[in-house]
Short mmCIF file of C-alpha atoms and ligand atoms in Angstrom, two decimals:
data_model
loop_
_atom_site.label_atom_id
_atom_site.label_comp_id
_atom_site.label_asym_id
_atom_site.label_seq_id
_atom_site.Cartn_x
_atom_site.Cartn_y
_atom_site.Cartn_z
CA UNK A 1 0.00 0.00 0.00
CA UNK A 2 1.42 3.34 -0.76
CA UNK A 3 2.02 5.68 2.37
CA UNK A 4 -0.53 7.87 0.63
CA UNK A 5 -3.36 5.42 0.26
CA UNK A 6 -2.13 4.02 3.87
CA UNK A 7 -2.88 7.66 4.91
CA UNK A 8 -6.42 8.15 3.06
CA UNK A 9 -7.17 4.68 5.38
CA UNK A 10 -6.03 6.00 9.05
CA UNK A 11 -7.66 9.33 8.31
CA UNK A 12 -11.18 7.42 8.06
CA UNK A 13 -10.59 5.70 10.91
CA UNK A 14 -9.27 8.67 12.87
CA UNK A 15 -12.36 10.17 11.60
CA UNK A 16 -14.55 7.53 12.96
CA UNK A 17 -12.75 7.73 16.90
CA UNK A 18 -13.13 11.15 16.97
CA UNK A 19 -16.63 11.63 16.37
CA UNK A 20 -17.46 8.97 19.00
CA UNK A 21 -15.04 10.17 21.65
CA UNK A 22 -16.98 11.35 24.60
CA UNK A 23 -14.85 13.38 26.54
CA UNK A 24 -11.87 15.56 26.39
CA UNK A 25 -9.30 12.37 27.74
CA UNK A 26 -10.46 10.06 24.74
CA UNK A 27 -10.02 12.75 22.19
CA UNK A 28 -6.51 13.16 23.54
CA UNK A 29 -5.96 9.55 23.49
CA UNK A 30 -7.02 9.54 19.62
CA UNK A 31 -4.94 12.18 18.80
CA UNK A 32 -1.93 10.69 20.23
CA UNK A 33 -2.61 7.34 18.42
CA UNK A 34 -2.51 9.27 14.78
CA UNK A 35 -0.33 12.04 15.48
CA UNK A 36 1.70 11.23 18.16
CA UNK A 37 5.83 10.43 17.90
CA UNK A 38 4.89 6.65 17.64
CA UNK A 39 2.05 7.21 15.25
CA UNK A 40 2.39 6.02 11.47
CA UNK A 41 2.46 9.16 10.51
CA UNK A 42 5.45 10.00 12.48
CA UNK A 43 7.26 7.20 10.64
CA UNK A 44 5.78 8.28 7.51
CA UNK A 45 7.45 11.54 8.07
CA UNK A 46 10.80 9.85 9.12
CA UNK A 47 10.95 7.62 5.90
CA UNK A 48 10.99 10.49 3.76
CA UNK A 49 14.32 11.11 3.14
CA UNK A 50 14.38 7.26 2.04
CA UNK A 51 12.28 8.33 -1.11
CA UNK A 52 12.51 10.11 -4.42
CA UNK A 53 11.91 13.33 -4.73
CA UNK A 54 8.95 12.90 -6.27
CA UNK A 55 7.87 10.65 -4.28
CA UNK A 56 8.84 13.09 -1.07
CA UNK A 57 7.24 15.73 -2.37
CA UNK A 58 3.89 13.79 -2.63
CA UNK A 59 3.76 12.16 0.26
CA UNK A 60 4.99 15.00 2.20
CA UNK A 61 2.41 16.95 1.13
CA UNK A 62 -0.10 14.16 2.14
CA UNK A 63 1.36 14.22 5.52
CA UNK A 64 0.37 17.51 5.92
CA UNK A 65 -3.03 17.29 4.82
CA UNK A 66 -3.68 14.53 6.66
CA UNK A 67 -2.10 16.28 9.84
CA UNK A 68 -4.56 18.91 9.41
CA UNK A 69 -7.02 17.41 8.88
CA UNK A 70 -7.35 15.59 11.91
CA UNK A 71 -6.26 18.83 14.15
CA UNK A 72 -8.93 20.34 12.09
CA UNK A 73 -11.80 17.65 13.36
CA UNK A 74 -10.33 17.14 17.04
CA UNK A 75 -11.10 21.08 17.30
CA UNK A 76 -14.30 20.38 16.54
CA UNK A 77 -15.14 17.82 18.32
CA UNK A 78 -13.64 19.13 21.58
CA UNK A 79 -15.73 22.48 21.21
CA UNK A 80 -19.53 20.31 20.08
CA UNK A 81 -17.81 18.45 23.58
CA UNK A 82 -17.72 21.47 25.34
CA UNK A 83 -21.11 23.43 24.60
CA UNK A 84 -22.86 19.69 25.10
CA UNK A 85 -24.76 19.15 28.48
CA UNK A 86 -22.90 16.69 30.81
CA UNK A 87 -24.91 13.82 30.39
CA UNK A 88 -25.70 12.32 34.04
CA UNK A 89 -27.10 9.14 34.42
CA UNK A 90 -30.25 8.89 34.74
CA UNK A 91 -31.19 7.94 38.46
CA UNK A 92 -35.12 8.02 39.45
CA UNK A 93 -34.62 7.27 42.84
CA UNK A 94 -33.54 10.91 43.40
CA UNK A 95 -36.16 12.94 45.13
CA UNK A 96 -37.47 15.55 42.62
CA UNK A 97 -37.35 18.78 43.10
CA UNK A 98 -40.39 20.14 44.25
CA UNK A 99 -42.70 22.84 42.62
CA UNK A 100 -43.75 25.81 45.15
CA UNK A 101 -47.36 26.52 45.29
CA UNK A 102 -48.23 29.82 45.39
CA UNK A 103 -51.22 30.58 48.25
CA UNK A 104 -53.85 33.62 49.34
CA UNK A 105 -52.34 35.24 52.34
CA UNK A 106 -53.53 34.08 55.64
CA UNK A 107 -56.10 37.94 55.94
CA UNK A 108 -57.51 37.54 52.76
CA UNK A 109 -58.54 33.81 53.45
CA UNK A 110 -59.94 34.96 56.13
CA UNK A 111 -62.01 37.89 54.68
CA UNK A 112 -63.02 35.54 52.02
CA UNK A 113 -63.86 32.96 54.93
CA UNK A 114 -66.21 36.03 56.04
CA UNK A 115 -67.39 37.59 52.96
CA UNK A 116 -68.58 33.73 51.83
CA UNK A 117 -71.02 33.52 54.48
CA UNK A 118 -72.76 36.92 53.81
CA UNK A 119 -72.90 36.67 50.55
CA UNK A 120 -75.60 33.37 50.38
CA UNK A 121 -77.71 35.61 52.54
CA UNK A 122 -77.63 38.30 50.19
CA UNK A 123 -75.04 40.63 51.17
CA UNK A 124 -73.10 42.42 48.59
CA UNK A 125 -69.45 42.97 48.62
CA UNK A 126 -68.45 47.05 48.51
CA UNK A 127 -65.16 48.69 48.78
CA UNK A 128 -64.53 52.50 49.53
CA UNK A 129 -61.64 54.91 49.71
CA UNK A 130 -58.29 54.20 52.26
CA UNK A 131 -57.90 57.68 52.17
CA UNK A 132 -61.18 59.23 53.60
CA UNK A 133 -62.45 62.86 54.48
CA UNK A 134 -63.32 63.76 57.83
CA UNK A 135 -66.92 63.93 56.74
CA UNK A 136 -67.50 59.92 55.79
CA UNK A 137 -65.28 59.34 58.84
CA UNK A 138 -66.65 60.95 61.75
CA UNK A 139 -69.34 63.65 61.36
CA UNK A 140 -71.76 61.25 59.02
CA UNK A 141 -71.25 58.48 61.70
CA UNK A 142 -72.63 60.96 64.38
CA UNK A 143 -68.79 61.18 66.31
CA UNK A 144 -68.75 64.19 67.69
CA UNK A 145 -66.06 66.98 66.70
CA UNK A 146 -64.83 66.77 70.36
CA UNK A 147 -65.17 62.82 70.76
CA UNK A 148 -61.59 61.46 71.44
CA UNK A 149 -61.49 59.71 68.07
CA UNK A 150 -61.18 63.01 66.66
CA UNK A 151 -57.65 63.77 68.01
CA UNK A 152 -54.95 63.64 65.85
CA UNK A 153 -53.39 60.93 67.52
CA UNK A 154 -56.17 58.24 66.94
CA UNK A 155 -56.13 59.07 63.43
CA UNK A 156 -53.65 59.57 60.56
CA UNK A 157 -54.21 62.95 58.90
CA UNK A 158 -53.04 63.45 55.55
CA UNK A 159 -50.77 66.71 54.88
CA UNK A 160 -52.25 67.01 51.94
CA UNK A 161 -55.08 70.37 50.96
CA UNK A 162 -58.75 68.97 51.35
CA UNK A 163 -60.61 69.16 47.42
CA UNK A 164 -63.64 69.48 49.16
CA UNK A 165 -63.20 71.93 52.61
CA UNK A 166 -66.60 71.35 53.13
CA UNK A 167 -65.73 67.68 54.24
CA UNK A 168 -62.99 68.51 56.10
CA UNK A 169 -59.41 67.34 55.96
CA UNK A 170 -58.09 64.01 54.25
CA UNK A 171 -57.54 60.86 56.80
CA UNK A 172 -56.62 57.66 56.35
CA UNK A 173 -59.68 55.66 57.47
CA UNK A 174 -59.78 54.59 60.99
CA UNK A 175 -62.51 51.81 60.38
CA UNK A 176 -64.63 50.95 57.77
CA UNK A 177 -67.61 52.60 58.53
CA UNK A 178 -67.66 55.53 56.57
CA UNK A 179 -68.61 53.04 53.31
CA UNK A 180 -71.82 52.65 55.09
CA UNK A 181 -72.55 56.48 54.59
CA UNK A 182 -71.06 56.17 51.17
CA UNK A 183 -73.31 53.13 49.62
CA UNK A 184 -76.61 55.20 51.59
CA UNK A 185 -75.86 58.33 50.03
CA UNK A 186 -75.43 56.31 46.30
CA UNK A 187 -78.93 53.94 46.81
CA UNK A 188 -82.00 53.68 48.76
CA UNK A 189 -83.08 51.31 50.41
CA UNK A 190 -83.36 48.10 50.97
CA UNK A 191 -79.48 47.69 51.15
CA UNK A 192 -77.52 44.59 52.44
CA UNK A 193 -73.50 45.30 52.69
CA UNK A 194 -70.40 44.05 53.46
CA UNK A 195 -67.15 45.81 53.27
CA UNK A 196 -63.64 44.06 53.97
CA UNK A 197 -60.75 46.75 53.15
CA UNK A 198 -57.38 48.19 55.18
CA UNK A 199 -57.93 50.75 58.05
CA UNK A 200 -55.10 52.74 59.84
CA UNK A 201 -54.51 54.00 63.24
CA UNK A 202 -51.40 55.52 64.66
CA UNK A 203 -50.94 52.37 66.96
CA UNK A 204 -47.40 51.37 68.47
CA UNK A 205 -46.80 47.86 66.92
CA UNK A 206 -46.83 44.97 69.19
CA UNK A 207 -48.26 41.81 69.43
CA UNK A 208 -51.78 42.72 69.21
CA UNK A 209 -51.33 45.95 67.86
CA UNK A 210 -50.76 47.49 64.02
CA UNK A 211 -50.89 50.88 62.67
CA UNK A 212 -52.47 48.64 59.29
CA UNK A 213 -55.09 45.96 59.54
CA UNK A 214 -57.94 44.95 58.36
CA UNK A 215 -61.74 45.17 59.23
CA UNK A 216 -65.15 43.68 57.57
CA UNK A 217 -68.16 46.11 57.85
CA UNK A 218 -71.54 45.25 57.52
CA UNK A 219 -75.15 46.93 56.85
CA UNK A 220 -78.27 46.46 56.39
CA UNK A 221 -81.20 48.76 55.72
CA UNK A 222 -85.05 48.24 55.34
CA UNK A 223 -88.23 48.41 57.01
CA UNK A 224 -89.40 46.56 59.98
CA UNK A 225 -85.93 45.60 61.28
CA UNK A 226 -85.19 44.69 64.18
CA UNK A 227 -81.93 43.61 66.74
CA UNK A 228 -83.45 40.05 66.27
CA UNK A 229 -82.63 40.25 62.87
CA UNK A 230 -79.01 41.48 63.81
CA UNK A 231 -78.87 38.73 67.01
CA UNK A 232 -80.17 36.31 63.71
CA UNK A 233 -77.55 37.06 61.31
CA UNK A 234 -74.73 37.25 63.41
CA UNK A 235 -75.37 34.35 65.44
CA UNK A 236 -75.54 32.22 61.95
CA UNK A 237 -72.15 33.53 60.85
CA UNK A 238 -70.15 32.91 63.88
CA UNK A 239 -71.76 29.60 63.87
CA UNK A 240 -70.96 29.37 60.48
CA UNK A 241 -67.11 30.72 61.23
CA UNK A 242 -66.39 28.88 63.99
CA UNK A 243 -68.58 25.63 64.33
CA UNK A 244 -71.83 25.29 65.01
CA UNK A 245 -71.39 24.63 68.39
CA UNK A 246 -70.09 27.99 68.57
CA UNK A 247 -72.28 30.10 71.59
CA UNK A 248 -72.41 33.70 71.21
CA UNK A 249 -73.97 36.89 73.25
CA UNK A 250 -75.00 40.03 73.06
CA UNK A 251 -73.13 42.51 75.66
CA UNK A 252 -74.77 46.00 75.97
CA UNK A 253 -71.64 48.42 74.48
CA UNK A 254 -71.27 52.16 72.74
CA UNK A 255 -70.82 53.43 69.61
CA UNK A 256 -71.87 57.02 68.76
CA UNK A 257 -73.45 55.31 65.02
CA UNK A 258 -75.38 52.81 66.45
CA UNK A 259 -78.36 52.96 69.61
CA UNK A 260 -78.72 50.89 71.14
CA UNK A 261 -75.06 48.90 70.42
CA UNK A 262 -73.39 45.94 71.52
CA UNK A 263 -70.47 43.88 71.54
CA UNK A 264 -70.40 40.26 70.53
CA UNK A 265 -68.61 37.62 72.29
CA UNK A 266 -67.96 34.13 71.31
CA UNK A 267 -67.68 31.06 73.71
CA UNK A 268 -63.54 30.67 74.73
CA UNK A 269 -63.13 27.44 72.32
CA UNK A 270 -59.85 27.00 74.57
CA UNK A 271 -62.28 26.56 77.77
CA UNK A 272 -65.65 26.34 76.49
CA UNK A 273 -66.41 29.29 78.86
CA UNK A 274 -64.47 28.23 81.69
CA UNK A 275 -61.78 30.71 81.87
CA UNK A 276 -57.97 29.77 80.46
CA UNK A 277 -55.50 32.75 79.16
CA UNK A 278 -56.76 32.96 75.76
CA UNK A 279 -59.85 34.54 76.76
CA UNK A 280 -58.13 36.10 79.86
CA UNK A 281 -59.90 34.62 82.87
CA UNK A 282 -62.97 35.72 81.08
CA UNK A 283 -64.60 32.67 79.23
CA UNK A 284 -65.81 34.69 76.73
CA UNK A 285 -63.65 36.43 73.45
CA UNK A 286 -65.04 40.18 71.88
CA UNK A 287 -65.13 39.52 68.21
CA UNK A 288 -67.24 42.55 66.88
CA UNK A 289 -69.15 45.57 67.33
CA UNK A 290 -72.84 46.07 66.52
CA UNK A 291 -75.81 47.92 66.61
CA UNK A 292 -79.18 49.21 65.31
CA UNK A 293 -78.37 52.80 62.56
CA UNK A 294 -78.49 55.64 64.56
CA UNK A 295 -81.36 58.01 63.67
CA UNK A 296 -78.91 60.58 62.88
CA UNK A 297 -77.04 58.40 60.77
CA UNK A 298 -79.84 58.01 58.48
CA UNK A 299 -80.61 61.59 58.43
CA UNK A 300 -76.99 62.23 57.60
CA UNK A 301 -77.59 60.07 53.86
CA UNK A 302 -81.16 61.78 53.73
CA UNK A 303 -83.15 58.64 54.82
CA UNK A 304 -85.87 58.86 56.75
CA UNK A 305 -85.50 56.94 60.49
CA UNK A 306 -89.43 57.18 60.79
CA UNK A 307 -89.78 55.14 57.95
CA UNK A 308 -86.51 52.55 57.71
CA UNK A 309 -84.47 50.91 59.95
CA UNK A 310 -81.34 49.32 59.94
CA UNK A 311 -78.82 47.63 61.48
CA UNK A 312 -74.44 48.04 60.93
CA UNK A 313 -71.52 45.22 62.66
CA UNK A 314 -67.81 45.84 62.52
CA UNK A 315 -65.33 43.26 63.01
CA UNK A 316 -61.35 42.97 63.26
CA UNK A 317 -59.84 40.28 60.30
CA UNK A 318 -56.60 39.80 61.93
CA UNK A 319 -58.41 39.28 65.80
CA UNK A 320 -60.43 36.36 63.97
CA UNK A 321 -57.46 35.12 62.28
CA UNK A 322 -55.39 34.87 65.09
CA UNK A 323 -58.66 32.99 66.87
CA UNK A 324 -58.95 30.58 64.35
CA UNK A 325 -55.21 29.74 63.99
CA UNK A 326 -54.34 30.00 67.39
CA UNK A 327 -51.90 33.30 66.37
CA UNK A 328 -50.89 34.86 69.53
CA UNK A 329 -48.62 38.14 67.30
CA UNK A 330 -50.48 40.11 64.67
CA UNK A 331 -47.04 41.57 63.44
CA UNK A 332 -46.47 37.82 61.91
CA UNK A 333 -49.04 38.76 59.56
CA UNK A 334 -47.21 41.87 57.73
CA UNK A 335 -43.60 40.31 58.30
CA UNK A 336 -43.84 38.04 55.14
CA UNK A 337 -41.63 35.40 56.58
CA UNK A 338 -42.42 32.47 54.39
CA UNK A 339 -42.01 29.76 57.07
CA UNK A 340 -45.26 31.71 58.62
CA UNK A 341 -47.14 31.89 55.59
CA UNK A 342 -46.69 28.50 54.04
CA UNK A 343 -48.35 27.02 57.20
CA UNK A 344 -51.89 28.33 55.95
N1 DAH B 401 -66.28 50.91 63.45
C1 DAH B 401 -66.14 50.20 64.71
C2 DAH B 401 -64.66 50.11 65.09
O1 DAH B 401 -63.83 50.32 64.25
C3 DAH B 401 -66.69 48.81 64.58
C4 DAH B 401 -68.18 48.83 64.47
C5 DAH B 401 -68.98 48.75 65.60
C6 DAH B 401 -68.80 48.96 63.23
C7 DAH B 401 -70.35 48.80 65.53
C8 DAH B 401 -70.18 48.99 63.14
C9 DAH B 401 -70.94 48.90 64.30
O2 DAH B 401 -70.80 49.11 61.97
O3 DAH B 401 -72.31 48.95 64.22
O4 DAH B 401 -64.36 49.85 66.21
#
């Protein structure tokens, strides 16, 4: 065989090794075989001198071309190497990696908690402003411009001019009550409500206290009702919150929008009414605030008290929250740590 035919022969086969070499080491190992100092080529080159010159110059020439050649396909090979994915073995015993589910914060489960049970009996959702005036906030609720609500430091005040001086200055809403006068001044009556959103007051934090929370308001208006309608509907939702096993009552309170008001406890769950520190000795928990409209509410939105009647609840989302989880630090609601939220 003549060295150049012996050539076109090892380049095929060089060829062949490179394309299936599968890592850097074999492609070195190849190119040592064909190119190396014990390679054929390498006594190829070292016979040449034996040969004539025409014979030299050919196969010299075909030395080189082969040489190239195969530095030109090693090159490639190591760089498709390179750029390829490392090719693990397959092993399905591994544990695979798990996909994070996204949730609804642990509040607005709980308003929607809420909000579902009104809404079968009629109740429709209605949001109003964060940022309120003065008006909606106090005066329309019949608070007094020298109740203690009024000062500035039960209330944020926003440093902002009022667009309408004739409803006083801009606050950030201290409860949700001032949607009640909103929706009255919009519709007449009959009117069933309920209003989750954010309301603000200039609290210290700690563990049962935020500057931000959240409250659900409710309201209904029509004729002929009465506080058994409001002992009625309430009783059904906290049975319908918190089992129906769940006792409630009615304990005589104050709250300049409603007359006569009360405040709503719930049976200690912890206890069942037998006194333990979640309910404080007490064997009873507050969970909202209640009452039948005040007359001069109505006559604040233009109704008429002679001729409707109505009655308005107020209730703390984070205080329920913390009830039904067993929560004991409101500030775990706002902190965002993800160990805390993945739990609900
Ligand atoms: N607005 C009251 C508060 O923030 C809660 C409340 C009590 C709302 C009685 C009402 C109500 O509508 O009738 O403390």
């Amino acid at each position: 065989m003549t060295p150049t035919a012996e050539l076109e022969q090892l380049l095929s086969e060089a060829v062949a090794l490179i394309n299936q070499a599968a890592s850097p080491d074999a492609l070195e190992h190849v190119r040592v075989t064909f190119l190396g100092r014990k390679s054929r080529l390498t006594e190829i080159m070292r016979s040449l001198p034996t040969l004539s010159s025409e014979e030299r110059a050919q196969t010299g020439k075909h030395a080189n071309q082969f040489k190239a050649a195969i530095e030109t396909c090693l090159a490639q090979r190591r760089d498709a190497l390179a750029a390829a994915p490392v090719a693990a073995p397959l092993d399905v015993t591994l544990p695979g990696s798990a996909v994070a589910h996204g949730r609804l914060h642990p509040i607005t489960q709980t308003i929607e908690a809420i909000l579902a049970v009104f809404t079968p009996m009629g109740f429709e959702i209605v949001e109003g402003p964060e940022m309120e005036f003065e008006y909606y906030n106090f005066d329309a609720l019949n608070i007094p411009k020298d109740h203690p609500s009024r000062e500035s430091f039960d209330t944020f005040f926003v440093d902002l001019p009022s667009p309408d001086p004739a409803k006083g200055r801009l606050l950030l809403r201290s409860h949700t009550s001032p949607v009640q006068i909103r929706m009255m001044e919009r519709c007449r009556p009959p009117l069933r409500i309920v209003v989750p959103g954010k309301v603000y007051r200039p609290d210290p934090l700690d563990p049962s206290h935020s500057f931000m929370f959240h409250q659900v308001e409710g309201l209904m208006v029509d004729s002929r009702i009465t506080f058994a309608h409001l002992k009625g509907v309430l009783d059904a939702f906290l049975k319908a919150l918190f089992g129906p096993a769940t006792k409630t009552r009615f304990r005589p309170h104050f709250f300049p929008f409603t007359e006569p008001s009360a405040e709503v406890d719930i049976a200690c769950a912890s206890c069942d009414g037998t006194g333990c520190s979640t309910c404080g000795r007490k064997g009873w928990i507050e969970i909202m605030g209640c009452g039948m409209v005040h007359p001069h509410v109505f006559k604040a939105v233009g109704y008429d008290p002679a001729k409707v009647q109505g009655f308005a609840f107020g209730m703390g989302v984070e205080r329920i929250a913390m009830l039904k989880h067993g929560i004991k630090d409101i500030r775990l609601f706002f902190e965002n740590d993800l160990r805390f939220l993945e739990q609900f």
